[in-house]
Coordinates of C-alpha atoms and ligand atoms in Angstrom, one line a residue:
M1 CA 3.4 -5.8 8.0
C2 CA 4.5 -3.8 11.5
G3 CA 6.2 -0.2 12.0
I4 CA 9.7 0.2 13.7
I5 CA 11.3 2.6 14.3
G6 CA 14.8 2.8 16.4
Y7 CA 16.7 6.0 17.9
V8 CA 20.2 7.0 19.5
G9 CA 21.9 9.7 19.7
K10 CA 22.1 13.4 22.1
N11 CA 17.8 13.9 23.2
E12 CA 15.1 12.4 24.9
A13 CA 14.3 9.2 22.7
A14 CA 10.8 8.6 23.8
P15 CA 9.0 11.4 22.1
I16 CA 11.1 10.7 19.5
I17 CA 9.7 6.8 19.4
L18 CA 6.6 8.1 20.1
D19 CA 5.6 11.1 17.1
G20 CA 7.7 8.0 14.8
L21 CA 5.3 5.6 16.2
K22 CA 3.0 7.7 15.5
R23 CA 3.5 7.9 11.4
L24 CA 3.9 4.6 11.2
E25 CA 0.7 3.5 12.4
Y26 CA -0.7 3.1 9.4
R27 CA 1.7 -0.4 9.1
G28 CA -0.3 -1.7 11.9
Y29 CA -2.0 -0.9 15.1
D30 CA -3.4 -3.7 17.1
S31 CA -0.9 -2.5 19.9
A32 CA 2.8 -0.6 20.3
G33 CA 5.3 -0.5 22.2
I34 CA 8.8 1.3 23.5
A35 CA 11.8 0.4 24.9
L36 CA 14.9 2.6 26.2
Y37 CA 18.1 1.6 27.8
K38 CA 18.6 3.7 31.0
D39 CA 21.2 3.2 34.3
G40 CA 21.7 -0.5 33.4
R41 CA 18.4 -1.6 32.1
F42 CA 16.1 -2.1 30.4
H43 CA 12.8 0.5 30.5
V44 CA 9.9 -1.0 28.3
V45 CA 5.9 -0.2 27.9
K46 CA 3.9 -2.3 25.5
Q47 CA 0.0 -1.7 25.4
K48 CA -2.5 -3.8 23.2
G49 CA -4.6 -1.1 21.4
R50 CA -3.7 2.1 19.4
L51 CA -1.1 4.5 20.0
E52 CA -3.2 6.7 22.1
A53 CA -3.4 3.0 24.6
L54 CA 0.7 3.4 24.6
R55 CA 0.9 7.5 24.8
A56 CA -1.1 7.2 27.4
A57 CA 0.8 4.0 29.2
V58 CA 3.5 6.1 29.0
G59 CA 2.0 8.5 30.6
D60 CA 2.1 6.8 33.8
T61 CA 5.7 5.8 33.5
P62 CA 8.4 8.0 33.5
L63 CA 10.9 7.2 30.5
A64 CA 14.2 8.7 30.1
G65 CA 16.8 7.5 27.6
R66 CA 18.8 8.5 24.7
I67 CA 18.5 5.4 23.4
G68 CA 15.1 2.7 22.3
I69 CA 13.7 1.3 19.5
G70 CA 9.6 1.2 19.2
H71 CA 7.3 -0.5 17.7
T72 CA 3.1 -0.7 16.0
R73 CA 2.0 -4.1 15.4
W74 CA -0.1 -5.9 12.8
A75 CA -0.7 -9.0 14.4
T76 CA 0.0 -12.9 12.5
H77 CA 1.1 -15.0 15.3
G78 CA -0.4 -13.9 18.4
E79 CA -3.5 -12.1 19.5
P80 CA -3.1 -8.6 20.1
S81 CA -2.4 -8.3 23.2
D82 CA 0.3 -6.6 25.5
V83 CA 2.7 -9.6 26.0
N84 CA 2.1 -10.4 22.3
S85 CA 3.4 -6.8 21.7
H86 CA 7.0 -5.8 20.7
P87 CA 9.4 -4.9 22.1
H88 CA 10.4 -8.4 23.1
L89 CA 13.5 -9.1 25.6
G90 CA 15.0 -12.3 25.9
A91 CA 14.7 -14.7 29.1
K92 CA 17.2 -12.5 31.2
S93 CA 16.0 -9.1 29.8
R94 CA 19.6 -8.8 28.1
I95 CA 18.8 -8.3 24.5
A96 CA 15.9 -6.1 23.4
I97 CA 14.3 -6.6 19.6
V98 CA 11.7 -4.8 17.5
H99 CA 10.7 -6.8 14.4
N100 CA 8.8 -6.4 11.4
G101 CA 8.0 -9.9 9.2
I102 CA 7.6 -13.6 9.2
I103 CA 10.3 -15.7 11.1
E104 CA 9.0 -18.9 9.2
N105 CA 11.1 -21.3 11.1
Y106 CA 10.3 -20.2 14.4
R107 CA 8.5 -23.2 15.6
A108 CA 11.9 -25.1 15.1
L109 CA 13.8 -22.6 17.1
R110 CA 11.3 -22.3 19.9
A111 CA 11.4 -25.6 20.5
F112 CA 15.2 -25.8 19.8
L113 CA 15.6 -22.9 22.6
E114 CA 12.8 -24.5 25.0
S115 CA 15.1 -28.1 25.4
K116 CA 17.8 -25.4 26.4
G117 CA 15.4 -23.9 29.6
V118 CA 14.5 -21.0 27.4
V119 CA 11.2 -19.8 29.0
F120 CA 9.2 -18.0 26.4
S121 CA 6.7 -15.5 27.8
S122 CA 4.7 -14.8 24.2
E123 CA 3.1 -16.6 21.2
T124 CA 4.8 -14.8 19.0
D125 CA 7.5 -15.5 15.9
S126 CA 9.3 -12.7 17.1
E127 CA 10.1 -13.3 21.0
T128 CA 12.1 -16.5 18.9
V129 CA 14.7 -13.2 17.6
A130 CA 15.2 -11.9 20.9
Q131 CA 15.7 -15.4 22.9
L132 CA 17.9 -16.6 20.2
A133 CA 20.2 -13.5 20.6
E134 CA 20.2 -13.8 24.0
Y135 CA 21.4 -17.5 23.3
Y136 CA 23.8 -17.1 20.9
Y137 CA 25.7 -13.4 22.7
R138 CA 29.7 -13.6 24.2
G139 CA 29.7 -10.2 24.5
D140 CA 29.9 -9.2 20.5
L141 CA 26.0 -7.4 19.8
M142 CA 27.2 -7.4 15.9
D143 CA 28.7 -11.6 15.7
T144 CA 25.4 -12.4 17.5
V145 CA 23.0 -10.8 14.7
V146 CA 25.0 -12.9 11.6
K147 CA 24.3 -15.6 14.1
V148 CA 19.8 -15.1 14.4
V149 CA 20.3 -14.0 10.7
N150 CA 22.1 -17.2 9.8
A151 CA 19.4 -19.1 11.5
I152 CA 16.2 -18.0 11.3
E153 CA 14.2 -18.4 7.9
G154 CA 11.0 -15.6 6.8
Y155 CA 11.5 -11.6 6.1
Y156 CA 11.9 -9.7 8.4
A157 CA 13.7 -5.8 9.5
L158 CA 14.8 -6.3 12.8
G159 CA 16.4 -3.6 15.7
F160 CA 18.5 -4.6 18.6
M161 CA 19.8 -3.0 21.3
C162 CA 21.9 -5.1 24.1
L163 CA 22.5 -4.2 28.0
D164 CA 25.9 -4.9 27.3
E165 CA 26.7 -2.5 24.8
P166 CA 24.3 0.4 25.8
D167 CA 25.4 3.1 23.0
R168 CA 24.4 1.2 20.1
L169 CA 21.9 -0.2 17.9
I170 CA 21.9 -2.6 15.5
A171 CA 19.7 -3.7 12.7
V172 CA 19.3 -5.9 9.7
K173 CA 16.7 -6.3 7.2
K174 CA 16.0 -9.2 4.7
D175 CA 12.4 -8.8 2.1
N176 CA 11.1 -6.1 5.0
P177 CA 12.2 -2.4 4.3
L178 CA 14.0 -0.3 6.9
I179 CA 15.9 3.1 6.2
V180 CA 18.7 4.9 8.8
G181 CA 18.6 8.2 9.0
V182 CA 21.4 9.8 10.1
S183 CA 22.0 13.8 11.3
K184 CA 23.9 15.6 13.9
D185 CA 21.9 15.1 16.7
G186 CA 21.2 11.1 16.4
N187 CA 20.4 8.7 14.4
F188 CA 17.1 6.7 13.7
I189 CA 16.2 3.1 11.8
A190 CA 12.8 3.1 10.6
S191 CA 10.1 1.1 8.0
D192 CA 9.5 4.7 6.1
V193 CA 10.9 7.8 5.6
P194 CA 7.5 10.1 7.7
A195 CA 8.7 8.2 11.2
I196 CA 12.3 10.4 11.2
L197 CA 11.6 13.4 9.1
S198 CA 10.8 15.8 11.0
H199 CA 14.4 15.1 12.4
T200 CA 17.1 14.4 9.1
N201 CA 16.6 14.0 5.5
Q202 CA 19.3 12.8 5.2
V203 CA 18.3 8.4 4.6
C204 CA 20.5 5.8 3.5
Y205 CA 18.8 2.6 2.2
L206 CA 19.4 -1.2 3.8
A207 CA 19.5 -4.0 1.1
D208 CA 18.9 -7.5 2.2
R209 CA 21.1 -9.0 5.2
E210 CA 23.1 -5.6 5.3
I211 CA 24.1 -4.7 8.8
V212 CA 24.0 -1.5 10.0
V213 CA 25.3 -0.3 13.2
L214 CA 24.2 3.0 14.6
D215 CA 25.4 5.0 17.8
A216 CA 25.1 8.8 18.9
D217 CA 28.0 10.2 16.4
G218 CA 27.4 8.6 13.2
V219 CA 26.1 5.3 11.4
A220 CA 28.0 2.0 9.8
F221 CA 27.4 -0.3 7.4
Y222 CA 28.6 -4.2 6.9
N223 CA 27.6 -7.3 4.7
M224 CA 27.4 -10.5 6.5
D225 CA 31.2 -11.2 6.7
R226 CA 31.2 -8.1 8.6
E227 CA 32.9 -6.3 6.1
R228 CA 32.5 -2.6 6.0
L229 CA 30.2 -1.1 3.5
E230 CA 30.5 2.7 2.1
K231 CA 26.7 4.5 1.6
S232 CA 26.3 8.2 1.2
P233 CA 22.8 9.2 2.6
E234 CA 20.2 10.8 -0.1
T235 CA 18.2 13.5 0.5
I236 CA 14.4 13.5 0.6
T237 CA 13.1 15.8 -1.6
W238 CA 9.5 16.0 0.6
S239 CA 8.2 17.7 3.3
L240 CA 6.5 16.7 6.6
G241 CA 3.9 18.6 5.5
S242 CA 2.7 16.2 2.7
A243 CA 2.6 13.6 4.9
E244 CA -0.2 15.3 7.0
K245 CA -3.3 16.2 7.2
G246 CA -3.8 20.1 6.7
G247 CA -6.8 20.5 8.7
Y248 CA -8.9 17.8 6.4
E249 CA -11.1 15.6 8.9
H250 CA -9.1 12.2 7.2
F251 CA -6.6 11.4 4.8
M252 CA -8.2 9.8 2.3
Y253 CA -10.4 12.8 2.1
K254 CA -7.2 15.1 1.7
E255 CA -5.7 12.3 -1.0
I256 CA -9.4 12.0 -2.6
M257 CA -8.6 15.8 -2.8
E258 CA -5.5 15.1 -4.1
Q259 CA -6.2 13.3 -7.1
P260 CA -5.7 16.7 -9.6
R261 CA -2.4 18.0 -8.5
V262 CA -1.4 14.5 -8.0
L263 CA -2.4 13.6 -11.3
R264 CA -1.2 16.7 -13.5
D265 CA 2.4 15.5 -11.4
T266 CA 2.9 12.4 -12.9
I267 CA 1.1 12.8 -16.4
R268 CA 4.1 15.5 -16.8
S269 CA 6.7 12.9 -15.8
A270 CA 6.3 10.8 -18.5
L271 CA 6.1 13.3 -21.1
P272 CA 8.8 14.1 -23.0
D273 CA 11.6 15.5 -20.3
G274 CA 9.4 14.2 -17.9
S275 CA 11.2 12.6 -14.8
N276 CA 10.2 9.1 -16.3
A277 CA 10.7 9.8 -19.7
A278 CA 14.3 8.8 -20.1
V279 CA 13.2 5.1 -18.6
L280 CA 10.1 4.5 -20.3
D281 CA 12.7 6.1 -23.8
S282 CA 15.1 3.3 -22.9
L283 CA 12.5 0.6 -23.1
D284 CA 13.2 -1.5 -26.4
V285 CA 9.0 -2.2 -26.6
A286 CA 9.4 -4.3 -30.0
S287 CA 12.0 -7.1 -28.2
F288 CA 8.3 -7.8 -26.4
D289 CA 5.4 -9.8 -27.5
K290 CA 3.2 -10.1 -24.8
I291 CA 2.8 -8.2 -21.5
L292 CA 2.1 -9.4 -17.8
I293 CA 0.5 -6.7 -15.4
T294 CA 0.7 -8.5 -11.6
A295 CA 0.1 -6.9 -8.3
C296 CA -2.1 -6.9 -5.6
G297 CA -5.2 -5.0 -4.3
S298 CA -6.2 -2.0 -5.8
A299 CA -2.5 -1.7 -8.0
Y300 CA -4.1 -5.1 -9.5
N301 CA -7.6 -3.5 -10.1
A302 CA -5.0 -0.6 -11.8
G303 CA -3.6 -3.4 -13.4
S304 CA -6.7 -4.6 -14.9
V305 CA -7.8 -1.6 -16.1
G306 CA -4.7 -1.4 -17.7
K307 CA -5.1 -4.3 -19.7
Y308 CA -8.0 -2.9 -21.2
V309 CA -5.6 0.0 -22.6
F310 CA -3.2 -2.3 -23.5
E311 CA -4.8 -4.7 -25.5
S312 CA -6.6 -1.4 -27.6
L313 CA -3.9 0.6 -28.2
C314 CA -0.9 -1.4 -28.9
R315 CA -2.9 -4.8 -29.7
I316 CA -0.4 -7.1 -28.1
P317 CA -1.9 -9.6 -25.7
V318 CA -2.1 -8.8 -22.1
D319 CA -2.4 -11.0 -18.7
V320 CA -3.6 -9.2 -15.2
D321 CA -2.4 -11.9 -12.7
L322 CA -2.7 -11.9 -9.0
A323 CA 0.7 -11.6 -7.5
S324 CA 0.3 -13.8 -4.8
E325 CA -1.3 -15.9 -7.4
F326 CA 0.9 -15.6 -10.4
R327 CA 3.9 -16.5 -8.0
Y328 CA 3.1 -20.0 -7.3
R329 CA 1.8 -20.5 -11.4
D330 CA 4.6 -21.7 -13.2
A331 CA 3.3 -18.9 -15.5
L332 CA 4.5 -19.1 -19.6
I333 CA 6.6 -16.3 -19.7
D334 CA 10.5 -15.4 -21.0
A335 CA 12.4 -13.1 -22.1
R336 CA 10.2 -12.0 -24.6
T337 CA 7.5 -11.3 -21.8
L338 CA 7.4 -7.4 -20.3
V339 CA 6.1 -8.1 -16.6
I340 CA 4.7 -4.8 -15.2
L341 CA 4.5 -4.9 -11.6
I342 CA 2.6 -2.3 -9.6
S343 CA 2.7 -1.8 -6.4
Q344 CA 2.4 1.7 -4.4
S345 CA 4.6 0.9 -1.5
G346 CA 7.3 -0.4 -3.3
E347 CA 7.1 -3.4 -0.6
T348 CA 4.0 -6.1 -0.7
T349 CA 5.4 -9.4 -0.1
D350 CA 3.9 -11.1 -2.4
S351 CA 4.3 -8.9 -5.4
I352 CA 8.4 -8.5 -4.7
A353 CA 8.1 -12.6 -4.7
A354 CA 6.1 -12.4 -7.8
M355 CA 8.9 -9.8 -9.5
R356 CA 11.8 -12.0 -8.7
E357 CA 9.8 -14.6 -9.9
A358 CA 9.1 -12.7 -13.5
K359 CA 13.0 -12.0 -13.0
S360 CA 14.1 -15.5 -12.8
K361 CA 12.1 -17.0 -15.6
G362 CA 13.7 -14.4 -18.1
A363 CA 11.3 -11.4 -18.2
K364 CA 12.4 -8.0 -17.9
V365 CA 10.0 -6.0 -15.3
L366 CA 8.4 -2.2 -15.3
A367 CA 7.7 -1.8 -12.0
I368 CA 5.4 1.4 -11.3
V369 CA 6.3 2.1 -7.8
N370 CA 5.3 5.5 -5.3
V371 CA 7.8 5.2 -2.7
V372 CA 11.2 5.8 -4.0
G373 CA 14.0 3.8 -2.8
S374 CA 11.6 1.1 -2.0
T375 CA 12.8 -2.6 -2.8
I376 CA 10.9 -2.9 -5.7
S377 CA 12.1 -0.2 -6.8
R378 CA 15.3 -1.0 -6.4
E379 CA 15.3 -4.4 -8.1
A380 CA 13.3 -3.8 -11.2
D381 CA 14.7 -3.8 -14.0
Y382 CA 13.1 -0.4 -14.9
T383 CA 11.1 1.6 -12.6
V384 CA 8.8 4.5 -12.9
Y385 CA 7.6 6.4 -10.2
T386 CA 3.6 7.6 -9.8
L387 CA 4.1 11.1 -8.2
A388 CA 1.5 10.4 -5.4
G389 CA 3.2 11.9 -2.8
P390 CA 3.1 10.2 0.8
E391 CA 0.1 8.4 0.7
I392 CA -1.4 7.2 4.6
A393 CA -4.2 5.9 4.8
V394 CA -4.5 2.5 4.3
A395 CA -7.2 3.0 1.9
T396 CA -5.5 3.4 -1.7
T397 CA -6.8 7.1 -3.6
K398 CA -4.7 9.4 -5.5
A399 CA -1.5 7.2 -5.8
F400 CA -4.5 4.4 -7.4
S401 CA -5.1 7.6 -10.0
A402 CA -1.5 7.5 -10.3
Q403 CA -1.5 4.1 -11.4
L404 CA -3.9 4.5 -14.3
A405 CA -2.8 8.0 -15.5
L406 CA 1.0 6.5 -15.8
L407 CA -0.4 3.0 -17.5
Y408 CA -2.1 5.2 -20.0
L409 CA 0.9 6.9 -21.1
I410 CA 2.9 3.7 -21.3
A411 CA 0.1 2.3 -23.6
V412 CA 0.3 5.1 -25.7
R413 CA 3.8 5.3 -26.0
F414 CA 4.7 1.7 -27.1
A415 CA 1.1 2.0 -29.1
R416 CA 3.8 4.1 -31.3
A417 CA 6.6 2.5 -30.9
L418 CA 4.8 -0.5 -32.0
G419 CA 3.7 1.5 -35.0
K420 CA 0.0 1.1 -34.2
L421 CA -0.5 4.6 -33.7
T422 CA 0.5 8.0 -35.8
A423 CA 2.5 10.7 -34.5
P424 CA -1.0 12.8 -34.8
E425 CA -3.1 9.9 -33.4
A426 CA -1.2 9.6 -29.8
E427 CA -0.4 13.3 -29.8
A428 CA -4.4 13.4 -29.5
L429 CA -4.3 11.1 -26.8
V430 CA -1.6 12.2 -24.8
G431 CA -3.6 15.2 -25.4
E432 CA -6.9 13.8 -23.5
I433 CA -5.0 12.4 -20.7
S434 CA -3.6 15.9 -20.0
E435 CA -7.7 17.0 -19.5
L436 CA -8.4 14.2 -16.7
P437 CA -6.9 16.4 -13.9
T438 CA -9.4 19.2 -15.3
H439 CA -12.4 17.4 -15.2
V440 CA -11.6 15.5 -11.7
E441 CA -11.7 18.9 -10.5
A442 CA -14.8 19.4 -12.1
L443 CA -16.8 16.0 -10.2
F444 CA -15.9 17.3 -7.0
A445 CA -18.7 19.8 -8.0
Q446 CA -21.0 16.8 -7.1
I447 CA -19.3 15.7 -4.1
D448 CA -22.8 17.3 -2.4
R449 CA -24.9 14.9 -4.3
V450 CA -22.7 11.5 -2.9
Q451 CA -22.6 12.6 0.3
Y452 CA -26.4 13.0 -0.3
Y453 CA -27.1 9.3 -1.9
A454 CA -23.9 8.2 0.9
T455 CA -26.6 9.0 3.5
T456 CA -29.4 6.8 2.5
C457 CA -27.9 3.5 2.0
F458 CA -24.7 3.4 4.6
N459 CA -27.4 0.4 6.4
S460 CA -26.4 -1.7 3.1
K461 CA -26.1 -5.4 4.5
S462 CA -24.5 -5.7 1.0
I463 CA -24.4 -3.8 -2.2
F464 CA -22.6 -5.0 -5.8
F465 CA -21.0 -3.1 -8.5
I466 CA -21.3 -3.8 -12.1
G467 CA -19.8 -2.6 -15.3
R468 CA -18.8 -3.9 -18.6
N469 CA -15.8 -4.2 -19.8
I470 CA -12.8 -1.3 -18.5
D471 CA -16.2 -0.2 -16.7
Y472 CA -15.6 -3.5 -15.2
A473 CA -12.5 -3.4 -13.8
I474 CA -13.0 0.0 -12.1
A475 CA -16.2 -1.3 -10.7
M476 CA -13.8 -3.3 -9.0
E477 CA -12.2 -1.2 -7.6
G478 CA -15.2 0.9 -6.6
S479 CA -16.6 -2.7 -4.7
L480 CA -12.8 -3.2 -2.7
K481 CA -13.0 0.8 -2.0
L482 CA -16.3 0.4 -0.4
K483 CA -15.8 -2.7 1.7
E484 CA -12.0 -2.2 3.0
I485 CA -13.4 0.8 4.5
S486 CA -17.1 0.5 5.4
Y487 CA -17.2 -3.4 6.4
I488 CA -20.0 -3.7 3.6
H489 CA -20.3 -6.8 2.2
S490 CA -19.3 -6.2 -1.4
E491 CA -19.2 -7.6 -4.8
A492 CA -18.5 -6.6 -8.5
Y493 CA -19.9 -8.3 -11.6
A494 CA -19.5 -8.3 -14.7
G495 CA -22.6 -7.1 -15.8
G496 CA -23.0 -10.1 -18.3
E497 CA -22.7 -12.4 -15.7
L498 CA -24.6 -11.5 -12.8
K499 CA -27.6 -13.7 -14.4
H500 CA -25.8 -16.4 -14.5
G501 CA -25.7 -16.8 -10.3
T502 CA -25.4 -13.6 -8.1
I503 CA -28.2 -12.4 -9.5
S504 CA -30.1 -14.8 -6.9
L505 CA -28.7 -12.7 -3.8
I506 CA -30.7 -9.4 -5.5
E507 CA -33.4 -8.6 -3.3
D508 CA -36.2 -5.8 -2.2
N509 CA -33.5 -2.6 -1.5
T510 CA -30.5 -4.1 -2.4
L511 CA -27.8 -1.6 -4.2
V512 CA -26.6 -1.9 -6.8
V513 CA -23.9 0.4 -8.0
A514 CA -23.9 0.5 -12.1
I515 CA -21.3 2.1 -14.1
S516 CA -22.2 3.0 -17.5
C517 CA -19.0 5.1 -19.7
C518 CA -18.7 3.4 -22.9
K519 CA -21.0 4.4 -25.1
R520 CA -21.2 1.2 -27.1
L521 CA -22.4 -0.9 -24.5
A522 CA -24.6 0.8 -22.7
P523 CA -27.7 -0.4 -23.8
K524 CA -26.4 -3.6 -22.5
I525 CA -25.8 -2.1 -18.8
E526 CA -28.8 -0.6 -19.2
S527 CA -30.8 -3.6 -19.4
N528 CA -28.5 -5.5 -16.9
I529 CA -30.4 -2.7 -14.4
V530 CA -33.6 -3.7 -15.6
Q531 CA -33.0 -6.7 -14.6
V532 CA -31.5 -6.0 -11.9
V533 CA -34.3 -3.0 -10.4
S534 CA -37.1 -5.6 -11.8
R535 CA -36.0 -7.7 -8.5
G536 CA -36.7 -5.1 -6.3
A537 CA -32.8 -3.5 -6.6
R538 CA -32.0 0.7 -6.7
V539 CA -29.6 1.5 -8.5
L540 CA -26.8 4.5 -8.3
L541 CA -25.7 4.9 -11.9
I542 CA -22.4 6.6 -12.6
T543 CA -22.1 7.7 -16.4
N544 CA -22.0 10.1 -18.9
D545 CA -23.1 12.1 -21.4
G546 CA -21.5 10.3 -23.7
A547 CA -23.2 7.0 -22.6
N548 CA -26.4 8.1 -21.7
P549 CA -27.6 11.5 -23.9
G550 CA -28.9 13.6 -21.3
A551 CA -27.1 12.9 -18.5
G552 CA -26.2 16.1 -18.3
L553 CA -23.8 17.1 -15.4
E554 CA -25.9 17.2 -12.4
T555 CA -24.5 19.6 -9.5
G556 CA -27.3 20.9 -6.4
T557 CA -27.7 18.3 -3.1
G558 CA -29.0 15.5 -4.6
A559 CA -32.4 15.6 -3.1
E560 CA -34.0 16.6 -6.2
S561 CA -33.2 13.0 -7.6
A562 CA -33.7 11.7 -3.9
A563 CA -37.6 13.0 -4.3
E564 CA -37.7 11.0 -8.2
E565 CA -36.1 8.0 -6.5
A566 CA -38.6 8.4 -3.9
A567 CA -41.3 8.8 -6.4
G568 CA -40.8 4.8 -8.1
A569 CA -37.5 5.7 -10.3
R570 CA -35.1 3.5 -8.1
Q571 CA -32.4 5.2 -10.1
F572 CA -29.9 7.7 -8.6
T573 CA -27.5 9.2 -11.4
L574 CA -24.1 10.6 -10.8
T575 CA -22.5 11.9 -14.1
E576 CA -19.4 12.5 -15.2
P577 CA -17.4 14.8 -17.6
T578 CA -17.8 12.0 -21.3
V579 CA -13.6 11.0 -22.0
N580 CA -12.3 9.1 -24.2
E581 CA -13.6 5.3 -22.4
L582 CA -10.6 4.0 -22.1
F583 CA -9.7 6.8 -19.7
S584 CA -12.9 7.0 -18.0
P585 CA -11.9 4.7 -15.1
S586 CA -10.0 8.2 -13.9
L587 CA -13.3 10.0 -13.4
S588 CA -15.3 6.7 -11.9
V589 CA -13.2 5.9 -10.0
V590 CA -13.4 9.3 -8.2
L591 CA -16.8 9.2 -7.9
L592 CA -16.6 5.8 -5.8
Q593 CA -13.6 6.5 -3.8
L594 CA -16.4 9.5 -2.3
F595 CA -19.1 7.2 -1.9
S596 CA -17.2 4.9 -0.1
Y597 CA -15.8 7.9 1.9
Y598 CA -19.3 8.8 2.6
V599 CA -20.7 5.6 3.5
A600 CA -17.9 4.8 5.6
A601 CA -18.0 7.7 7.5
N602 CA -21.8 7.8 8.1
K603 CA -21.0 4.8 9.5
G604 CA -18.8 5.9 11.6
C605 CA -15.8 3.9 10.8
D606 CA -12.8 4.6 11.1
I607 CA -11.9 5.6 7.3
D608 CA -7.8 6.0 7.7
K609 CA -7.4 3.1 9.5
P610 CA -9.9 -0.2 8.8
R611 CA -10.2 -2.8 10.8
N612 CA -7.5 -5.6 9.9
L613 CA -6.0 -3.8 7.8
A614 CA -2.6 -2.5 7.4
K615 CA -1.0 -0.3 4.9
S616 CA 1.9 -2.1 3.3
V617 CA 1.7 -5.9 3.8
T618 CA 4.4 -7.9 4.1
V619 CA 3.7 -10.7 5.0
E620 CA 2.4 -13.5 2.9
Ligands
M6R1 O1 1.8 -1.4 -1.3 P1 0.8 -1.7 -2.9 O2 0.2 -1.1 -3.8 O3 1.9 -2.8 -3.1 O4 -0.3 -2.7 -2.2 C1 -0.9 -4.0 -2.5 C2 -2.9 -3.8 -2.0 O5 -2.2 -4.4 -0.7 C3 -3.2 -2.5 -1.6 O6 -3.9 -1.7 -2.8 C4 -4.6 -2.6 -0.9 O7 -5.3 -3.3 -1.3 C5 -4.8 -1.2 -0.3 N1 -5.6 -1.2 1.4 C6 -6.2 -1.0 -1.1 O8 -7.0 0.2 -1.1

């Protein structure tokens, strides 16, 4: 989960690489570095900290050259420091590399190289690649890359430069993303499209263990036997504007506000003639007797919502499993299991491994992915796309909402195909789902209230989220969102489970966020609220008029409810439009996202790049 970029062409490389790194910073921001070739040597600048620190360092060190590589790091092996930053050079400074991934056998390789007298300068696994490449180098960089790939284990996207072959870059990947951009002014490697989109929208995708050789005039692809491969560039249709802040203070806020549009596009894609329709039509739903949903993080939370929806509409057993657990648990699945794999990036290592594990057991994999051309999108048996566009904030919002929408529509389709819904019933549900974007727009009228309430609780030490049934599933997402961007400890509990232990953590003024949008369960969650309030908790209730008649849809600043709270009510209510309870998570989550956002903003947190995290988790 680092970002890499490389350029060779007619222009100065440093500005191109630094600009690309800015757009890759979401992948890791512990340190950054750049290496350019010029006049017979490498010019390297590496800096601990954000990219700005590197920019400042480069500012004092004139960097020239038309070929170079850059890296933004999320530290795994070796602390964040200048010396552990990439690019790494071999001991003779003949070969420079950048690496995203983990070299799992680096200890053995390092010991071997040290026994040959090689002196390492960093603690990283990645430096092993640079040292190994120099050790193998006999005047042919491509041959060296093949030998390195044969020696290393793990996962990687690697870019190489060599002093003796100063006009070309070579790159290779396994299990981690790497794209190749082509243009008349030069050619690129990068971890992701936005890094190069201001220079070209012509992109080729590398498969595992394919090698690309780039010079200023073109790119050539090879397999590990050095046989030439033919690849034609694909055109990226979205613009860089969609990966920029557009006047908002944070990407997260912009992405929250984009949700009505994202929902509309994604919903349309799954309707007849939509871009996802053909893939969904091709699924033989009746051939499955079980569904297993697997994913990581927020995508797992979307899957947890999906379980309720699929079981309720399709009456088919659904398991939900964390991809990192599923991959090692020897799950009981076979050709009659449909595995639904959810991933925004399509590059999450645990999710990729889960997909491969499922396929090896004969199950069919339907992937719900946001990034076109990603590993999961290419390897799954069936792939449908969320139409969220590039999501830059590390905390997912719009991609999550798009995942929910697709899950609902897939469930309705399956239910129809299985004969569990009549055509008019299915049509009515699709109609309700199609209304969600408008309801989300209506929710934005409560932003002032959410913002106000966040000012009263950003000092909390711990915040609990409770809900029952599908409200519990979305409570998990609310809790994850809050903790990842505000660093406030938080946990989500099924309302009925509190009394079995967690209630001992409730003390005076502990905030409990209660989600209650299922009418039939509202009295139950109300009891849970009474239980925590009587132990000193204050409550933020997220509900609708259906579950809590009279809740209304309050707008305003919240000051009036503040007065009420001060007068001892101990409860503040945010109300959403009443919709089918299966689809209410799409509304609750928007309020939860806004709440987390404002809590984090009040604390002055780095909202788009929370500490220790990265957008795309390409390590185990
Ligand atoms: O790209 P993916 O959807 O596979 O990523 C999965 C998780 O890493 C991701 O959802 C993570 O939990 C987000 N930071 C949550 O906001």
